[in-house]
Amino acid sequence: MKHLQLFIALFFSLGSLYAQDFDKSWYNELKVDSFFNTEAAKQVIDVEKPNYALLNAAVFFATNETRAKKNLPLYQYSDPLEKAAAAHSDAMRADRFFNHINKADKENRTPELRIANQGGDFKGTGENILEMPPYKTGANGEYDVERKDDGTYVFLQVNGKPLKVLTYGDFGRAAVKLWMKSPEHKANILSKQFGFLGCGTSIEEDPFKFKSLPMVLVTQNFGAGE
């Protein structure tokens, strides 16, 4: 039996609604509860071919759902912040690191540089990062692994049944729930200084090649004033 470890970190500085139909107009047109009631958000994530636009949106709307419960203004969507977040999630996956600092890419070393390079111009920025699987595991993160004849692996509950893959909406909510357990990450999510948000995700390209659960790398980039 294996046990799951989750990793989160943050950075803060100041100075038919199906997956294939998703478009960025949803950020401005849909209310938070409307997003989670769409058929797109209720779809189970295709771990091998995820819809990244939808996965990014799920984290965004889950963040605003949390802010709405606290009677805080909702974050506005920012394309430069989303692009910077997605690029950092891709970089962490490709280069096997989990950090706000990208030591292998001087031009995109810090969140500020990454955001500026995507055309973002903010008075202050912040960043949350997270690594979690797109699966519903046991209460203590336990799961079993079985090797198939083709050399790939299948991930099982302790009772032998396949692990359940999360829906896009449930993944977004689960990610934000984890961040909210950390005071520092919670501060970014509930900030009264930031007004803009973009989220980016990245999953292992060959998710069933290894014994360990495939992980989704998630980045949130926040901006204060444009």
CSV table of C-alpha atoms in Angstrom, one decimal:
chain,number,residue,atom,x,y,z
A,1,MET,CA,0.0,0.0,0.0
A,2,LYS,CA,1.3,3.4,-0.9
A,3,HIS,CA,0.6,6.7,0.8
A,4,LEU,CA,0.1,10.0,-1.0
A,5,GLN,CA,2.2,13.1,-0.2
A,6,LEU,CA,0.9,16.5,-1.3
A,7,PHE,CA,3.1,19.6,-1.7
A,8,ILE,CA,2.0,23.2,-1.7
A,9,ALA,CA,4.0,26.5,-1.7
A,10,LEU,CA,3.4,30.1,-2.2
A,11,PHE,CA,5.2,33.3,-3.3
A,12,PHE,CA,4.1,36.8,-2.4
A,13,SER,CA,5.6,40.1,-3.4
A,14,LEU,CA,4.3,43.7,-3.6
A,15,GLY,CA,6.1,47.0,-5.5
A,16,SER,CA,-23.5,23.2,-24.7
A,17,LEU,CA,-21.2,23.4,-22.0
A,18,TYR,CA,-18.9,20.4,-22.7
A,19,ALA,CA,-15.1,20.5,-22.4
A,20,GLN,CA,-14.5,21.0,-26.1
A,21,ASP,CA,-16.8,24.0,-26.1
A,22,PHE,CA,-15.1,25.9,-23.3
A,23,ASP,CA,-13.9,29.3,-24.1
A,24,LYS,CA,-12.6,32.2,-22.1
A,25,SER,CA,-15.8,34.2,-22.3
A,26,TRP,CA,-17.0,32.0,-19.5
A,27,TYR,CA,-14.7,33.9,-17.1
A,28,ASN,CA,-16.8,37.1,-17.7
A,29,GLU,CA,-20.2,35.5,-18.4
A,30,LEU,CA,-20.6,32.8,-15.9
A,31,LYS,CA,-21.3,33.2,-12.2
A,32,VAL,CA,-19.4,30.9,-9.8
A,33,ASP,CA,-22.3,28.6,-9.2
A,34,SER,CA,-23.2,28.5,-12.9
A,35,PHE,CA,-19.8,27.2,-13.7
A,36,PHE,CA,-20.0,24.3,-11.3
A,37,ASN,CA,-23.5,23.4,-12.7
A,38,THR,CA,-22.3,23.0,-16.2
A,39,GLU,CA,-21.9,19.6,-17.8
A,40,ALA,CA,-18.3,20.5,-18.6
A,41,ALA,CA,-17.4,21.0,-14.9
A,42,LYS,CA,-19.1,17.7,-14.0
A,43,GLN,CA,-17.0,15.8,-16.5
A,44,VAL,CA,-14.4,13.3,-15.2
A,45,ILE,CA,-10.9,14.5,-16.0
A,46,ASP,CA,-9.3,12.6,-18.9
A,47,VAL,CA,-5.9,12.0,-17.2
A,48,GLU,CA,-4.2,11.2,-20.5
A,49,LYS,CA,-5.8,14.0,-22.5
A,50,PRO,CA,-6.9,16.7,-20.0
A,51,ASN,CA,-8.7,19.8,-21.1
A,52,TYR,CA,-6.3,22.3,-19.6
A,53,ALA,CA,-8.5,25.4,-20.3
A,54,LEU,CA,-11.3,23.8,-18.4
A,55,LEU,CA,-9.0,22.6,-15.6
A,56,ASN,CA,-7.5,26.0,-15.2
A,57,ALA,CA,-11.0,27.5,-15.1
A,58,ALA,CA,-12.1,25.1,-12.4
A,59,VAL,CA,-9.3,26.3,-10.1
A,60,PHE,CA,-10.2,29.9,-10.9
A,61,PHE,CA,-13.9,29.5,-10.2
A,62,ALA,CA,-13.2,27.5,-7.1
A,63,THR,CA,-11.1,30.4,-5.8
A,64,ASN,CA,-13.8,32.9,-6.5
A,65,GLU,CA,-16.3,30.5,-4.9
A,66,THR,CA,-14.3,30.7,-1.7
A,67,ARG,CA,-14.0,34.5,-1.9
A,68,ALA,CA,-17.8,34.7,-2.4
A,69,LYS,CA,-18.4,32.8,0.8
A,70,LYS,CA,-16.3,35.4,2.6
A,71,ASN,CA,-18.2,38.3,1.0
A,72,LEU,CA,-15.1,39.4,-0.8
A,73,PRO,CA,-14.9,40.9,-4.3
A,74,LEU,CA,-14.4,38.2,-7.0
A,75,TYR,CA,-11.1,38.1,-8.8
A,76,GLN,CA,-11.1,39.3,-12.4
A,77,TYR,CA,-9.6,36.9,-14.9
A,78,SER,CA,-6.2,37.9,-16.4
A,79,ASP,CA,-4.8,36.2,-19.5
A,80,PRO,CA,-1.2,37.2,-18.8
A,81,LEU,CA,-1.5,35.7,-15.3
A,82,GLU,CA,-3.0,32.5,-16.7
A,83,LYS,CA,-0.3,32.2,-19.3
A,84,ALA,CA,2.5,32.7,-16.7
A,85,ALA,CA,0.9,30.2,-14.4
A,86,ALA,CA,0.5,27.6,-17.1
A,87,ALA,CA,4.1,28.0,-18.2
A,88,HIS,CA,5.4,27.6,-14.7
A,89,SER,CA,3.4,24.5,-14.1
A,90,ASP,CA,4.7,23.1,-17.4
A,91,ALA,CA,8.3,24.0,-16.5
A,92,MET,CA,8.0,22.3,-13.0
A,93,ARG,CA,6.6,19.2,-14.6
A,94,ALA,CA,9.2,19.1,-17.5
A,95,ASP,CA,12.2,19.9,-15.3
A,96,ARG,CA,11.1,17.9,-12.2
A,97,PHE,CA,11.2,20.7,-9.6
A,98,PHE,CA,8.6,22.2,-7.2
A,99,ASN,CA,9.5,25.8,-6.4
A,100,HIS,CA,8.6,29.4,-7.2
A,101,ILE,CA,12.2,29.9,-8.5
A,102,ASN,CA,13.0,28.4,-11.8
A,103,LYS,CA,16.8,28.0,-11.6
A,104,ALA,CA,17.1,26.6,-15.1
A,105,ASP,CA,15.5,29.6,-16.9
A,106,LYS,CA,17.0,32.9,-16.0
A,107,GLU,CA,14.4,34.8,-18.1
A,108,ASN,CA,11.6,33.2,-16.2
A,109,ARG,CA,13.3,32.7,-12.9
A,110,THR,CA,10.8,34.5,-10.6
A,111,PRO,CA,7.0,35.0,-10.7
A,112,GLU,CA,7.5,38.7,-11.4
A,113,LEU,CA,9.6,37.9,-14.5
A,114,ARG,CA,7.2,35.2,-15.7
A,115,ILE,CA,4.2,37.5,-15.4
A,116,ALA,CA,6.0,40.4,-17.0
A,117,ASN,CA,7.2,38.2,-19.9
A,118,GLN,CA,3.5,37.4,-20.6
A,119,GLY,CA,2.6,41.0,-20.8
A,120,GLY,CA,1.3,41.4,-17.2
A,121,ASP,CA,1.8,44.8,-15.6
A,122,PHE,CA,0.8,44.8,-12.0
A,123,LYS,CA,1.7,46.8,-8.9
A,124,GLY,CA,2.1,43.6,-6.9
A,125,THR,CA,2.1,39.9,-7.6
A,126,GLY,CA,1.6,36.7,-5.7
A,127,GLU,CA,1.9,33.0,-6.5
A,128,ASN,CA,0.6,29.8,-5.0
A,129,ILE,CA,1.8,26.4,-6.2
A,130,LEU,CA,0.4,22.9,-5.5
A,131,GLU,CA,1.0,19.3,-6.5
A,132,MET,CA,-1.9,16.9,-6.2
A,133,PRO,CA,-3.4,13.9,-8.0
A,134,PRO,CA,-6.6,14.0,-10.1
A,135,TYR,CA,-7.9,11.1,-8.1
A,136,LYS,CA,-10.0,10.6,-5.0
A,137,THR,CA,-7.7,8.6,-2.6
A,138,GLY,CA,-8.4,7.1,0.8
A,139,ALA,CA,-8.7,9.3,3.9
A,140,ASN,CA,-5.0,9.0,4.6
A,141,GLY,CA,-4.0,9.2,0.9
A,142,GLU,CA,-3.6,5.4,0.7
A,143,TYR,CA,-3.9,3.5,-2.6
A,144,ASP,CA,-2.6,0.3,-4.3
A,145,VAL,CA,-0.9,-0.2,-7.6
A,146,GLU,CA,-1.2,-3.0,-10.1
A,147,ARG,CA,1.1,-3.6,-13.1
A,148,LYS,CA,-0.7,-4.5,-16.3
A,149,ASP,CA,0.6,-6.8,-19.0
A,150,ASP,CA,1.5,-3.9,-21.3
A,151,GLY,CA,3.8,-2.5,-18.6
A,152,THR,CA,1.6,0.4,-17.5
A,153,TYR,CA,0.1,0.7,-14.1
A,154,VAL,CA,-3.5,1.0,-12.7
A,155,PHE,CA,-4.2,2.7,-9.4
A,156,LEU,CA,-6.6,1.0,-7.0
A,157,GLN,CA,-8.5,1.7,-3.8
A,158,VAL,CA,-7.5,-0.6,-0.9
A,159,ASN,CA,-10.6,-2.7,-1.7
A,160,GLY,CA,-9.2,-3.5,-5.1
A,161,LYS,CA,-11.5,-1.2,-7.1
A,162,PRO,CA,-10.0,1.4,-9.4
A,163,LEU,CA,-9.4,4.8,-7.9
A,164,LYS,CA,-12.1,7.3,-8.9
A,165,VAL,CA,-10.9,10.2,-11.1
A,166,LEU,CA,-12.1,13.6,-10.0
A,167,THR,CA,-14.3,15.8,-12.1
A,168,TYR,CA,-12.9,19.1,-13.3
A,169,GLY,CA,-15.1,21.0,-10.8
A,170,ASP,CA,-14.2,18.7,-7.9
A,171,PHE,CA,-10.5,19.0,-8.7
A,172,GLY,CA,-10.7,22.8,-8.6
A,173,ARG,CA,-12.5,22.7,-5.3
A,174,ALA,CA,-10.1,20.2,-3.8
A,175,ALA,CA,-7.0,22.2,-4.8
A,176,VAL,CA,-8.4,25.4,-3.2
A,177,LYS,CA,-9.4,23.4,-0.1
A,178,LEU,CA,-5.8,22.3,0.3
A,179,TRP,CA,-4.4,25.8,-0.1
A,180,MET,CA,-6.9,27.1,2.4
A,181,LYS,CA,-5.4,24.9,5.1
A,182,SER,CA,-2.2,26.9,4.9
A,183,PRO,CA,-2.4,30.4,6.4
A,184,GLU,CA,0.0,31.9,3.8
A,185,HIS,CA,-1.8,30.4,0.8
A,186,LYS,CA,-5.1,31.3,2.3
A,187,ALA,CA,-3.9,34.9,2.6
A,188,ASN,CA,-3.4,35.1,-1.2
A,189,ILE,CA,-6.7,33.5,-2.0
A,190,LEU,CA,-8.6,35.9,0.4
A,191,SER,CA,-6.4,39.0,-0.3
A,192,LYS,CA,-8.0,42.4,-0.4
A,193,GLN,CA,-4.9,43.8,-2.3
A,194,PHE,CA,-5.0,41.5,-5.3
A,195,GLY,CA,-7.8,41.9,-7.9
A,196,PHE,CA,-6.7,39.7,-10.7
A,197,LEU,CA,-6.1,35.9,-11.0
A,198,GLY,CA,-4.9,33.4,-13.6
A,199,CYS,CA,-4.5,29.7,-13.0
A,200,GLY,CA,-2.4,27.1,-14.9
A,201,THR,CA,-2.1,23.3,-14.7
A,202,SER,CA,0.1,20.6,-16.1
A,203,ILE,CA,-0.1,16.7,-15.9
A,204,GLU,CA,2.4,14.1,-16.6
A,205,GLU,CA,2.4,13.3,-20.4
A,206,ASP,CA,2.6,9.6,-19.8
A,207,PRO,CA,0.6,9.2,-16.6
A,208,PHE,CA,0.5,5.5,-16.3
A,209,LYS,CA,4.1,4.7,-17.0
A,210,PHE,CA,5.2,4.8,-13.3
A,211,LYS,CA,4.1,3.2,-10.1
A,212,SER,CA,3.3,6.5,-8.4
A,213,LEU,CA,0.1,8.5,-9.0
A,214,PRO,CA,0.3,11.0,-11.8
A,215,MET,CA,0.3,14.5,-10.3
A,216,VAL,CA,-1.2,17.7,-11.4
A,217,LEU,CA,1.0,20.7,-10.9
A,218,VAL,CA,-1.1,23.8,-10.3
A,219,THR,CA,0.0,27.4,-10.2
A,220,GLN,CA,-2.1,30.5,-9.2
A,221,ASN,CA,-0.8,33.9,-10.2
A,222,PHE,CA,-2.3,37.0,-8.5
A,223,GLY,CA,-2.0,40.6,-9.5
A,224,ALA,CA,-2.7,43.9,-7.8
A,225,GLY,CA,-3.8,46.8,-10.0
A,226,GLU,CA,-2.9,47.0,-13.7
